[in-house]
CSV table of C-alpha atoms and ligand atoms in Angstrom, one decimal:
chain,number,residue,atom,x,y,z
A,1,UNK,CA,36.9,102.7,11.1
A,2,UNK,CA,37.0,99.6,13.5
A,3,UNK,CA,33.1,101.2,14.6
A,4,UNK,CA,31.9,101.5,10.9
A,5,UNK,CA,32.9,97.8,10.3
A,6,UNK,CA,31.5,96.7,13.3
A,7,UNK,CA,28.1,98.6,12.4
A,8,UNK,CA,28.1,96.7,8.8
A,9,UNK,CA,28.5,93.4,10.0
A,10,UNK,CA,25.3,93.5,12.4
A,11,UNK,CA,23.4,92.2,9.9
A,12,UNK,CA,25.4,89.3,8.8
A,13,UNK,CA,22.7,86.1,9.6
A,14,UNK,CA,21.0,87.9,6.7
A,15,UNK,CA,23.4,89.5,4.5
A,16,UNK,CA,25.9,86.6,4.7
A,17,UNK,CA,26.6,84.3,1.8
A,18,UNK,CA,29.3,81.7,3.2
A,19,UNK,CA,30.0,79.7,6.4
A,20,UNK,CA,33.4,78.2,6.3
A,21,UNK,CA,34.1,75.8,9.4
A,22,UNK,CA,37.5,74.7,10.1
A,23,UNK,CA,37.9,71.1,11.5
A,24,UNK,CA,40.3,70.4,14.3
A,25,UNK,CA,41.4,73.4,15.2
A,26,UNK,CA,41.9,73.0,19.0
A,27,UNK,CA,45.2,71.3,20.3
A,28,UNK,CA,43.1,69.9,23.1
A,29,UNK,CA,41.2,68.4,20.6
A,30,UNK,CA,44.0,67.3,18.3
A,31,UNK,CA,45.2,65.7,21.7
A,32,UNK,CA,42.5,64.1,23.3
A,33,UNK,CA,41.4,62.5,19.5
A,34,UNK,CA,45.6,61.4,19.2
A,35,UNK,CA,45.6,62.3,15.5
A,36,UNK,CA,48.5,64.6,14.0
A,37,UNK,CA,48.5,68.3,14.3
A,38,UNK,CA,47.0,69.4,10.7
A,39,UNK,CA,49.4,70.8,8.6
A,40,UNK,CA,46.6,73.7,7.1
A,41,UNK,CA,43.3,74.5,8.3
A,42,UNK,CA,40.5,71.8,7.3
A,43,UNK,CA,38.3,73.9,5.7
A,44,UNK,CA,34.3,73.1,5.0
A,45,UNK,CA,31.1,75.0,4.0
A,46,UNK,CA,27.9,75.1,5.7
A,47,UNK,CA,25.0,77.1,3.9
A,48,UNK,CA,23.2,80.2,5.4
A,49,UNK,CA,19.4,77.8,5.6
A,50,UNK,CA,21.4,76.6,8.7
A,51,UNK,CA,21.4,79.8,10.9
A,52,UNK,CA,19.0,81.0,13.9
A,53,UNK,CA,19.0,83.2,16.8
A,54,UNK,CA,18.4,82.6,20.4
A,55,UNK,CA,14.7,82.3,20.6
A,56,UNK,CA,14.1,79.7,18.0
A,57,UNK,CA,15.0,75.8,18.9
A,58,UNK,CA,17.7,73.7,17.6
A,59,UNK,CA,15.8,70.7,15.4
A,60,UNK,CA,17.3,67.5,15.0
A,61,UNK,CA,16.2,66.4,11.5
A,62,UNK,CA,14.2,62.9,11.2
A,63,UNK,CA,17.1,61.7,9.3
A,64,UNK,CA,19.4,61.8,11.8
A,65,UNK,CA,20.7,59.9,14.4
A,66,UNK,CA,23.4,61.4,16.4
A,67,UNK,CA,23.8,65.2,16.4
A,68,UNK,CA,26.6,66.7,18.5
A,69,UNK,CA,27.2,70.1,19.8
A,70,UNK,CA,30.1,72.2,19.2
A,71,UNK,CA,31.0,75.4,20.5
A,72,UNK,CA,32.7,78.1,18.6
A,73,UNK,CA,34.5,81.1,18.2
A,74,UNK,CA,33.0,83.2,15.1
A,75,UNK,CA,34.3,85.6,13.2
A,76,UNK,CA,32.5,87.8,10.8
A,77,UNK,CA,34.2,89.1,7.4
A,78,UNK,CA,34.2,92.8,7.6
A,79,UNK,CA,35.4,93.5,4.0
A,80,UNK,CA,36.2,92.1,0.5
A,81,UNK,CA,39.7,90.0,0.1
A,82,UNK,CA,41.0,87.7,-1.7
A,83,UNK,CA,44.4,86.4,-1.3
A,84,UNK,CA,45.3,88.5,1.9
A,85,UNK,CA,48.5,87.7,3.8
A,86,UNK,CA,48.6,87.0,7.8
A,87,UNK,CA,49.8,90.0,8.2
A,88,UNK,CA,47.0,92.0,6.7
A,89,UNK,CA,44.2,89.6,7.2
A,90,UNK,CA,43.0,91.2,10.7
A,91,UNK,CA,42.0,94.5,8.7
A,92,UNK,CA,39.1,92.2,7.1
A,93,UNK,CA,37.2,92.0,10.2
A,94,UNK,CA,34.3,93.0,10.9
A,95,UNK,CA,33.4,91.7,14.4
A,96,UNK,CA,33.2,88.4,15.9
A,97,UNK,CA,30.0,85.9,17.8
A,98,UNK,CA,29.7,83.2,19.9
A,99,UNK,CA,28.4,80.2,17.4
A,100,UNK,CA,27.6,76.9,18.1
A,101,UNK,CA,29.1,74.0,14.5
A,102,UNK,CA,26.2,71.5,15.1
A,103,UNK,CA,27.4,68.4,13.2
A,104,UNK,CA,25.5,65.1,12.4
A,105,UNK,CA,28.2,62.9,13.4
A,106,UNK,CA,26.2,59.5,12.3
A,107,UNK,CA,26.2,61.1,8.8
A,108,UNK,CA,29.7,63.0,8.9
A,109,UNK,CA,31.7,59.5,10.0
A,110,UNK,CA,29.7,57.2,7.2
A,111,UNK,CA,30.6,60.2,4.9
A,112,UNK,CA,34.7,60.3,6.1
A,113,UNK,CA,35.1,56.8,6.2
A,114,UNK,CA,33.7,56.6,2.1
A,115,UNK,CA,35.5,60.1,0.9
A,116,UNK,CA,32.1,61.2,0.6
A,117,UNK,CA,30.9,65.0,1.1
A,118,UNK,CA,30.3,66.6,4.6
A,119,UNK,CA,27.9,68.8,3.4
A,120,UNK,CA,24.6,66.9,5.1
A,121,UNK,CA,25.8,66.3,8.0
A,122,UNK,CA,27.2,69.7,8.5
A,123,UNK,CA,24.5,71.5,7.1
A,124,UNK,CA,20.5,70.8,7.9
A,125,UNK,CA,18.6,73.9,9.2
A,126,UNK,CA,19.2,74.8,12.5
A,127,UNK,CA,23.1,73.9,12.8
A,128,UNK,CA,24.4,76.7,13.0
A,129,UNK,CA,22.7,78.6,16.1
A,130,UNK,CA,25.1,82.1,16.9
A,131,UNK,CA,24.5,85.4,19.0
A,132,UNK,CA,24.5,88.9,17.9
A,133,UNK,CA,27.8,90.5,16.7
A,134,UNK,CA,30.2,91.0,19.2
A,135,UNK,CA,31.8,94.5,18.0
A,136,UNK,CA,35.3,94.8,17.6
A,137,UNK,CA,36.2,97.3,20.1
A,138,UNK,CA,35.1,95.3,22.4
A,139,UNK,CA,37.5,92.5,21.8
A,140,UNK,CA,41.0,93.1,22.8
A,141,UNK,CA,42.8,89.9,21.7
A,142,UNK,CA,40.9,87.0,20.0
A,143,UNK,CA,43.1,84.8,20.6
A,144,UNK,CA,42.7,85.5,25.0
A,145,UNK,CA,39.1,84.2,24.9
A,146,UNK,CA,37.4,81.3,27.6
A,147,UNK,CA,34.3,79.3,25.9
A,148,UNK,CA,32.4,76.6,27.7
A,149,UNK,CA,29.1,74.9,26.8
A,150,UNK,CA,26.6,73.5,29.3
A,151,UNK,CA,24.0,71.2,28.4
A,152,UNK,CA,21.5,70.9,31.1
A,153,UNK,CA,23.5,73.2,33.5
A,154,UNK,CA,26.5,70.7,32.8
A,155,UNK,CA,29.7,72.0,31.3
A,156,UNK,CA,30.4,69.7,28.5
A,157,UNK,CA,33.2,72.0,27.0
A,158,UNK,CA,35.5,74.4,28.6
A,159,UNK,CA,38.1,75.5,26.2
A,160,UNK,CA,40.1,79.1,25.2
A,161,UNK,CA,40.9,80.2,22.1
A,162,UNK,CA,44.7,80.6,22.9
A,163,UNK,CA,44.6,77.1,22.2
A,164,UNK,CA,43.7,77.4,18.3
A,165,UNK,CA,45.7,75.4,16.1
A,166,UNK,CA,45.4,77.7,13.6
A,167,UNK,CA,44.6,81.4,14.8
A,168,UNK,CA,41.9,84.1,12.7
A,169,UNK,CA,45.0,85.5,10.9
A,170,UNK,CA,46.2,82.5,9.8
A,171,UNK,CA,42.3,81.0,8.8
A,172,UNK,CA,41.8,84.2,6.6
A,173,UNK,CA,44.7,84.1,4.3
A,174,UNK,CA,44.8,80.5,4.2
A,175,UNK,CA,40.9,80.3,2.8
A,176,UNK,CA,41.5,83.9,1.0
A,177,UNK,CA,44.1,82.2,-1.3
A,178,UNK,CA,41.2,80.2,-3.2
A,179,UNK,CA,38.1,82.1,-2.6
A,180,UNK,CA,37.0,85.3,-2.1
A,181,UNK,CA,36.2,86.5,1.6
A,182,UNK,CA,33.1,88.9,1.7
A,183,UNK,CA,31.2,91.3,3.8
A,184,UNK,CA,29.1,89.3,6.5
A,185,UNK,CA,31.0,85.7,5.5
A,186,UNK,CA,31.3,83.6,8.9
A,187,UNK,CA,34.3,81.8,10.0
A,188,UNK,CA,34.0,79.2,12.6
A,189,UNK,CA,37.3,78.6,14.2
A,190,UNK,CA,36.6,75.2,15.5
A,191,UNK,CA,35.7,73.9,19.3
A,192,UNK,CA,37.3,73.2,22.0
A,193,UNK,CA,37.8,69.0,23.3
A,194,UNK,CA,34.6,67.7,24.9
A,195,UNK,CA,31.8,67.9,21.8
A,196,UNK,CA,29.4,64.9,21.9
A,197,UNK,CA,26.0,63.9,21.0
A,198,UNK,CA,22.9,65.7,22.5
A,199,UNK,CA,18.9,64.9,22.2
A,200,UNK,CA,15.6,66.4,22.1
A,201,UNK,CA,15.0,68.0,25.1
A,202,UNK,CA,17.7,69.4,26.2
A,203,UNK,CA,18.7,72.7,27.1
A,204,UNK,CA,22.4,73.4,25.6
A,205,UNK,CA,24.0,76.8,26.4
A,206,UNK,CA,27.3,78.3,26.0
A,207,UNK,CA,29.1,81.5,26.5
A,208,UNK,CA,32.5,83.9,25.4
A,209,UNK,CA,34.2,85.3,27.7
A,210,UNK,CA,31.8,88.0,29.0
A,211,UNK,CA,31.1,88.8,25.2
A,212,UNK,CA,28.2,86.8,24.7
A,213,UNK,CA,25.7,84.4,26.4
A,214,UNK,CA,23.4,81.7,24.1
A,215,UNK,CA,20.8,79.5,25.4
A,216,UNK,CA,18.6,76.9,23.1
A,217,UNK,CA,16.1,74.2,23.4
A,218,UNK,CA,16.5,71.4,21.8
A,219,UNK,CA,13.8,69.4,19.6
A,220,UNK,CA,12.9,66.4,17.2
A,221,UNK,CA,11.7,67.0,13.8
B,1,UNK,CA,3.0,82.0,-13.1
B,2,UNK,CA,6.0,80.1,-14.7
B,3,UNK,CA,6.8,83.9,-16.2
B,4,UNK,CA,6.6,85.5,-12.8
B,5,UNK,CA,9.2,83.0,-10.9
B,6,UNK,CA,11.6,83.1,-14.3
B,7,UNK,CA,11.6,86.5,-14.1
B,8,UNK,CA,12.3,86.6,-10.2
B,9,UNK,CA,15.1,84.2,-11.0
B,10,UNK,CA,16.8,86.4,-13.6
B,11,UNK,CA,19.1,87.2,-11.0
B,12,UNK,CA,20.5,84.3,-9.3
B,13,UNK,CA,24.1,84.9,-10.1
B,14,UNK,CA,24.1,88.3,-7.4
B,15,UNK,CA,21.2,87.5,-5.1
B,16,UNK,CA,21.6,83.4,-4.5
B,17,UNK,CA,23.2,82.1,-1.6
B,18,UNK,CA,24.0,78.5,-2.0
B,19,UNK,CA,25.0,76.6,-5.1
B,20,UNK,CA,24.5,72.6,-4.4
B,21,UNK,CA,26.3,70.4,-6.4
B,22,UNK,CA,25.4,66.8,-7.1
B,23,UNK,CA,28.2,64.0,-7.9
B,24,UNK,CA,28.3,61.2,-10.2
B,25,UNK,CA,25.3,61.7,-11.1
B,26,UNK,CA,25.0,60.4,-15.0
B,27,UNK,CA,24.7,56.2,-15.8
B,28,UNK,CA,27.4,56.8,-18.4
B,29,UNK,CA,30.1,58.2,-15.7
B,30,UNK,CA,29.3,55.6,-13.3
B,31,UNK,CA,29.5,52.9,-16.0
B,32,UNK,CA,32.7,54.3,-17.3
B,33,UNK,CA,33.8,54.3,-13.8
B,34,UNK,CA,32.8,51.0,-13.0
B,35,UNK,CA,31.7,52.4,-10.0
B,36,UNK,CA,28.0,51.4,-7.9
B,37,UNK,CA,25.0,53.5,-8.9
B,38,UNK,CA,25.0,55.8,-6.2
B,39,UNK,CA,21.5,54.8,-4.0
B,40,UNK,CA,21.3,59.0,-2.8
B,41,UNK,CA,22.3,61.6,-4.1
B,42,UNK,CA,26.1,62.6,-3.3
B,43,UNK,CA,25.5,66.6,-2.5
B,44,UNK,CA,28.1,69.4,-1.9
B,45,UNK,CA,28.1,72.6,-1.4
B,46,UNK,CA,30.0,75.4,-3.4
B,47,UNK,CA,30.4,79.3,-2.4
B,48,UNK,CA,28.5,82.2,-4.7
B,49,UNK,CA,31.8,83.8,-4.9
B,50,UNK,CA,32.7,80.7,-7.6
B,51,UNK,CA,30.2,82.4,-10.5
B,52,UNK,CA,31.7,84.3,-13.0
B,53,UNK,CA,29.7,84.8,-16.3
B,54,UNK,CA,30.9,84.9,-19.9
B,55,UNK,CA,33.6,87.6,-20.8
B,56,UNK,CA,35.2,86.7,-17.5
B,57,UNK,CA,38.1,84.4,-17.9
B,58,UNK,CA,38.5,80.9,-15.9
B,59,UNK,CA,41.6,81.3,-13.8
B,60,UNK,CA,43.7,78.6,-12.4
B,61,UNK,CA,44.6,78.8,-8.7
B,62,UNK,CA,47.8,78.6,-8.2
B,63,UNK,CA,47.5,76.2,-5.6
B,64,UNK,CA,46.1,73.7,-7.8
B,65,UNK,CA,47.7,71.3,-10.5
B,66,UNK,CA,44.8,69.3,-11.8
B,67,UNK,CA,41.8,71.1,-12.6
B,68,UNK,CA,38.9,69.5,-14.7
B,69,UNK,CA,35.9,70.6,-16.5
B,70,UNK,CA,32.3,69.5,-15.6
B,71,UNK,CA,29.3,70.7,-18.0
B,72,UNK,CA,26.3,70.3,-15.9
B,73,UNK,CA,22.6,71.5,-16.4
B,74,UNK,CA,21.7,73.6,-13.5
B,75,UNK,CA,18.5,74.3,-11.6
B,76,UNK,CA,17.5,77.5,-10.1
B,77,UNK,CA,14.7,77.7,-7.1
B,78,UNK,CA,12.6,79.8,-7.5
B,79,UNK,CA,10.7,79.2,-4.5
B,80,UNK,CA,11.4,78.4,-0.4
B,81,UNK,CA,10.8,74.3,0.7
B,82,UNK,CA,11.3,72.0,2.7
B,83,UNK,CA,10.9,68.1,2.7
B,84,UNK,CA,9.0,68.6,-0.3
B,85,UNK,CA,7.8,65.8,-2.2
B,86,UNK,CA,8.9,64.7,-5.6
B,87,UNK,CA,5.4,65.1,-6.7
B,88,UNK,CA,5.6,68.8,-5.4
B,89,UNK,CA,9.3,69.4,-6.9
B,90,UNK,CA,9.0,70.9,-10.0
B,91,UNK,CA,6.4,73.8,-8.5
B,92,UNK,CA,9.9,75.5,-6.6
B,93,UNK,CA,11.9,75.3,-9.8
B,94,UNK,CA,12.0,78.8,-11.1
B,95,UNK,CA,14.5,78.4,-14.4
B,96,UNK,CA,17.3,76.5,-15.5
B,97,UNK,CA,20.7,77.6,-16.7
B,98,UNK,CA,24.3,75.9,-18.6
B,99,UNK,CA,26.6,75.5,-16.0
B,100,UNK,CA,30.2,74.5,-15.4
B,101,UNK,CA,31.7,72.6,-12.4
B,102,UNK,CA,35.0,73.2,-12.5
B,103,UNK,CA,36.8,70.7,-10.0
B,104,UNK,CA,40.6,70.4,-8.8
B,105,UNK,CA,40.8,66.8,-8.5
B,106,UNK,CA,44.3,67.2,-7.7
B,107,UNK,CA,42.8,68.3,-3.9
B,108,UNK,CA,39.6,66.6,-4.3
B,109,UNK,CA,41.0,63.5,-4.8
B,110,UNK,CA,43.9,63.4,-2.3
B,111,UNK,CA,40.8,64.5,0.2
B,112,UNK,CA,38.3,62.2,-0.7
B,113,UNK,CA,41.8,59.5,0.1
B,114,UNK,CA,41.8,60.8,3.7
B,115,UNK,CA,37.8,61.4,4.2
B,116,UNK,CA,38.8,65.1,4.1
B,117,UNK,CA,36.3,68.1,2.9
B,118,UNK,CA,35.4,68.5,-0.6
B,119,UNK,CA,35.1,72.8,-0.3
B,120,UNK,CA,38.2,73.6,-1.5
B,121,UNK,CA,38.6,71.4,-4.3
B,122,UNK,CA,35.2,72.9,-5.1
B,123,UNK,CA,34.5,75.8,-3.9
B,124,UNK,CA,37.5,78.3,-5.7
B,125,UNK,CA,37.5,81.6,-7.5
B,126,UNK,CA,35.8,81.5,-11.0
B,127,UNK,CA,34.6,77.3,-10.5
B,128,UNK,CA,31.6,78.1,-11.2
B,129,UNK,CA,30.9,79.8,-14.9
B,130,UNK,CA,27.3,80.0,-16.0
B,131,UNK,CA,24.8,81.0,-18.4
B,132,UNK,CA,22.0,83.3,-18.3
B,133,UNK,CA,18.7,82.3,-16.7
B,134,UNK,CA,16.9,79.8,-19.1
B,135,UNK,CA,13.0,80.6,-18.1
B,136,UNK,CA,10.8,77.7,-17.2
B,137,UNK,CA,8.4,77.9,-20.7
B,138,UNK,CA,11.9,77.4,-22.6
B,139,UNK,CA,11.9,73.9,-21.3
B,140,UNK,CA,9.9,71.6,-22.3
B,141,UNK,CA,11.0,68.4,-20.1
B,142,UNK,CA,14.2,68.7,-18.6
B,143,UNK,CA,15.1,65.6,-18.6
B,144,UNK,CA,15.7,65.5,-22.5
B,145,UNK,CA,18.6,68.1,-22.8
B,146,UNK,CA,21.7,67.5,-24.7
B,147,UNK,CA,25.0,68.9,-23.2
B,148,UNK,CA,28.3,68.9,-24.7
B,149,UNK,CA,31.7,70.6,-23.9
B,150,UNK,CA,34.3,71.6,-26.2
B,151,UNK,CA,38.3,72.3,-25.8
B,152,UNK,CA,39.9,74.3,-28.2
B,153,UNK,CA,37.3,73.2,-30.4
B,154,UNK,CA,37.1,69.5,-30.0
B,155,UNK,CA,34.2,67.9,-28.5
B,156,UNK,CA,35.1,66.1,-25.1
B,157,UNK,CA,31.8,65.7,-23.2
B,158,UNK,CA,28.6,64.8,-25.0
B,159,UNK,CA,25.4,63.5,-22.8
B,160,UNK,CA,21.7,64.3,-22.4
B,161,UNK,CA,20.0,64.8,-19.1
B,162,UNK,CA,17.8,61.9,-19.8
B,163,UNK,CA,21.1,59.9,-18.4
B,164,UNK,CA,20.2,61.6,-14.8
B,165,UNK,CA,20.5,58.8,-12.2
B,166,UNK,CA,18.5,61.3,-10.0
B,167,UNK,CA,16.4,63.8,-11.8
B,168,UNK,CA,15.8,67.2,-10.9
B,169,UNK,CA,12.7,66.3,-8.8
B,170,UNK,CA,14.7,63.6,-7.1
B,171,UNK,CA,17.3,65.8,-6.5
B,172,UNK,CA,15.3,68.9,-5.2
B,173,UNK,CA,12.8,66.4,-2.9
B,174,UNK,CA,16.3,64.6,-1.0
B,175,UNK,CA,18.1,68.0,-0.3
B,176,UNK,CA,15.4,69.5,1.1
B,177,UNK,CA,15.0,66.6,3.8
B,178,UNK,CA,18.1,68.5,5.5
B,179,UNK,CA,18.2,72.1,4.0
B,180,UNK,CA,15.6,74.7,3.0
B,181,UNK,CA,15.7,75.6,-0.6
B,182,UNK,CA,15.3,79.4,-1.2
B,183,UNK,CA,15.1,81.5,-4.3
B,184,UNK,CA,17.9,81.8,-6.8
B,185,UNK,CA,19.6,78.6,-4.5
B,186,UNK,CA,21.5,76.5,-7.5
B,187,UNK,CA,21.2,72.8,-7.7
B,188,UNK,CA,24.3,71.5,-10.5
B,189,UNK,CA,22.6,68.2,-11.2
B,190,UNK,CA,26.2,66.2,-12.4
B,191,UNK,CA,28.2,65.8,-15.2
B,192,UNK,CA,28.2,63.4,-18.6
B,193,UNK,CA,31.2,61.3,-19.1
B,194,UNK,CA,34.4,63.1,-20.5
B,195,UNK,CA,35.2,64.9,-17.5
B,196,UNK,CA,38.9,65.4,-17.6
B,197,UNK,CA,41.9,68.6,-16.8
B,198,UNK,CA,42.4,71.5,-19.2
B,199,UNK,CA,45.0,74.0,-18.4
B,200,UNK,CA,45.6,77.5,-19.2
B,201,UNK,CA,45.2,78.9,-22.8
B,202,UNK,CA,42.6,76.5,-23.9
B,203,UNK,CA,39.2,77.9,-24.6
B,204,UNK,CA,35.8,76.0,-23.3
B,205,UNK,CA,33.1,76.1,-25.0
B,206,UNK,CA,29.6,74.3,-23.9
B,207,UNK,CA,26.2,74.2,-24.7
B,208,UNK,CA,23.1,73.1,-23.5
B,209,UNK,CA,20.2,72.0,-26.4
B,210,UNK,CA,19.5,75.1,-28.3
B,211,UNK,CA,19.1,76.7,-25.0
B,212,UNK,CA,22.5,78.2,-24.4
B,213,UNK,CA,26.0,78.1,-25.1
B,214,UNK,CA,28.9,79.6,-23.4
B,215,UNK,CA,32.4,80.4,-24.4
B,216,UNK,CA,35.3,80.6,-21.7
B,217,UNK,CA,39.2,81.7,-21.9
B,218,UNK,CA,41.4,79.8,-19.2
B,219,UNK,CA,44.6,81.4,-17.8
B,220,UNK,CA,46.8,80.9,-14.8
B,221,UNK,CA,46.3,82.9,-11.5
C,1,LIG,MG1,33.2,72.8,14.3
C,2,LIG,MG1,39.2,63.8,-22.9
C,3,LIG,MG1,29.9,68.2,-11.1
């Protein structure tokens, strides 16, 4: 079953519908920011437009100004549900990825600071770069992973996700109780401390434990 | 032409992938809001998994206590672009449809307080009731469309989409400065005055010109 699941998920940069990101979901994060542990998940969408595969470069948009990088955990929705308790939410996936969250953080903090919507600076083509599916059998405990991110052979971000505020489980019933998970949905569980702005030109690459590799270029629109 | 991309757009409710909502985006609810006239479009994103179509009921999370109604003219793509002009707009507009965005201000406010994400005050189960596919050849100029919405048969939002404070072209040309527009994508252009909370066991009713009308039964989750 855990194989069939795995096998229907392989498609999901073009079968997928959502991308929910959670905010602030790292305590090293939570820490090095000095803000309060959230109480629930800080949940936010990004469209599908914003997805591509190793091979094609990330584009900073002309509107922007200050892009950052931010490496994830994914998790891809193997079935249907809708509100699932903790308890059953880890029959519901499908397989996992390494995903970079690229966030416009020039138009995200003008947007927080005026209760406006994250939606542009969390969603422009090419913010969401992620690897194949990582299959499920081939992940033991999600919650025992290392992630780092290099930009320009640097590690910028070195992280694992037994630090998760909130852990998959806990993301999927939370979101499940007021919308519908489906096949090939992507959640992004957050990143670890250490995101911060990159440019055009540089070379940003990250990694999973020894899941998963990524490597983009990075340039102007 | 205008036949073939209505026809392709028949559809939108099963194959789309992103509904984009636009905010306060009539002169009458910023007037009675005695609010600025926004100077860009204030965009949001809302999951597919919101649609339901008539003969499906409106159901109340239980999570929320203030829900409103929004009746909204909506715009269906019916063809891929990017940084399009507004001169160039109209050509990706592939039909129109009556469309309700239901909101939970009781989240969307207290998160808009805190500069917190708009999905989940957006982005439930069954927010997003809409008509059939209005084809292009229907509409003459869609900027002259009266809406109206009813509860339990008294009329609480009456407007006309000449009120737009950005117009579909607008609208369409600004998003697509960050995110590729792709068939059967919905674009919710805003909401007339009225907007307020209904609860469960009142019946919505709305209707756009002699286009469409749509009838919804509300009840608690
Ligand atoms: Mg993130
Ligand atoms: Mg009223
Ligand atoms: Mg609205």
């Amino acid at each position: 079953m855990a194989c069939q699941r795995s096998q229907d998920a392989a498609n999901f940069v073009f079968e997928g519908k959502k991308i929910i990101g959670v905010a602030l979901n790292y305590m090293c994060a939570v820490n090095a920011r000095k803000v309060p542990v959230p109480k629930e998940p800080i949940v936010f969408l990004k469209p599908t437009t914003s997805y591509i595969r190793e091979g094609s470069p990330i584009v900073l948009p002309k509107v922007f100004t200050k892009v950052a990088y931010e490496v994830e955990l994914g998790v891809i929705i193997g079935s249907r549900c809708k509100n699932v308790s903790r308890e059953q939410a880890m029959q519901h996936v499908g397989g996992y990825c390494l995903a970079l969250d690229l966030t416009a953080q020039c138009n995200l903090t003008a947007a927080r600071a005026t209760g406006g919507s994250w939606t542009l600076g969390k969603g422009f083509d090419t913010s969401t770069p992620v690897s194949r599916l990582i299959p499920l059998d081939a992940v033991n405990d999600p919650h025992a992973l290392p992630l780092w991110l290099k930009v320009n052979g640097e590690v910028q971000q070195s992280g694992c996700t037994a630090d998760l505020v909130f852990k998959v489980p806990d993301i999927i019933a939370y979101v499940s109780k007021y919308m519908t998970l489906e096949p090939n949905d992507l959640i992004l569980t957050g990143t670890p401390h250490g995101s911060d702005a990159f440019k055009a030109g540089d070379v940003i690459e990250c990694g999973l434990a020894d899941l998963a590799t990524m490597k983009f270029n990075v340039c102007d629109e």
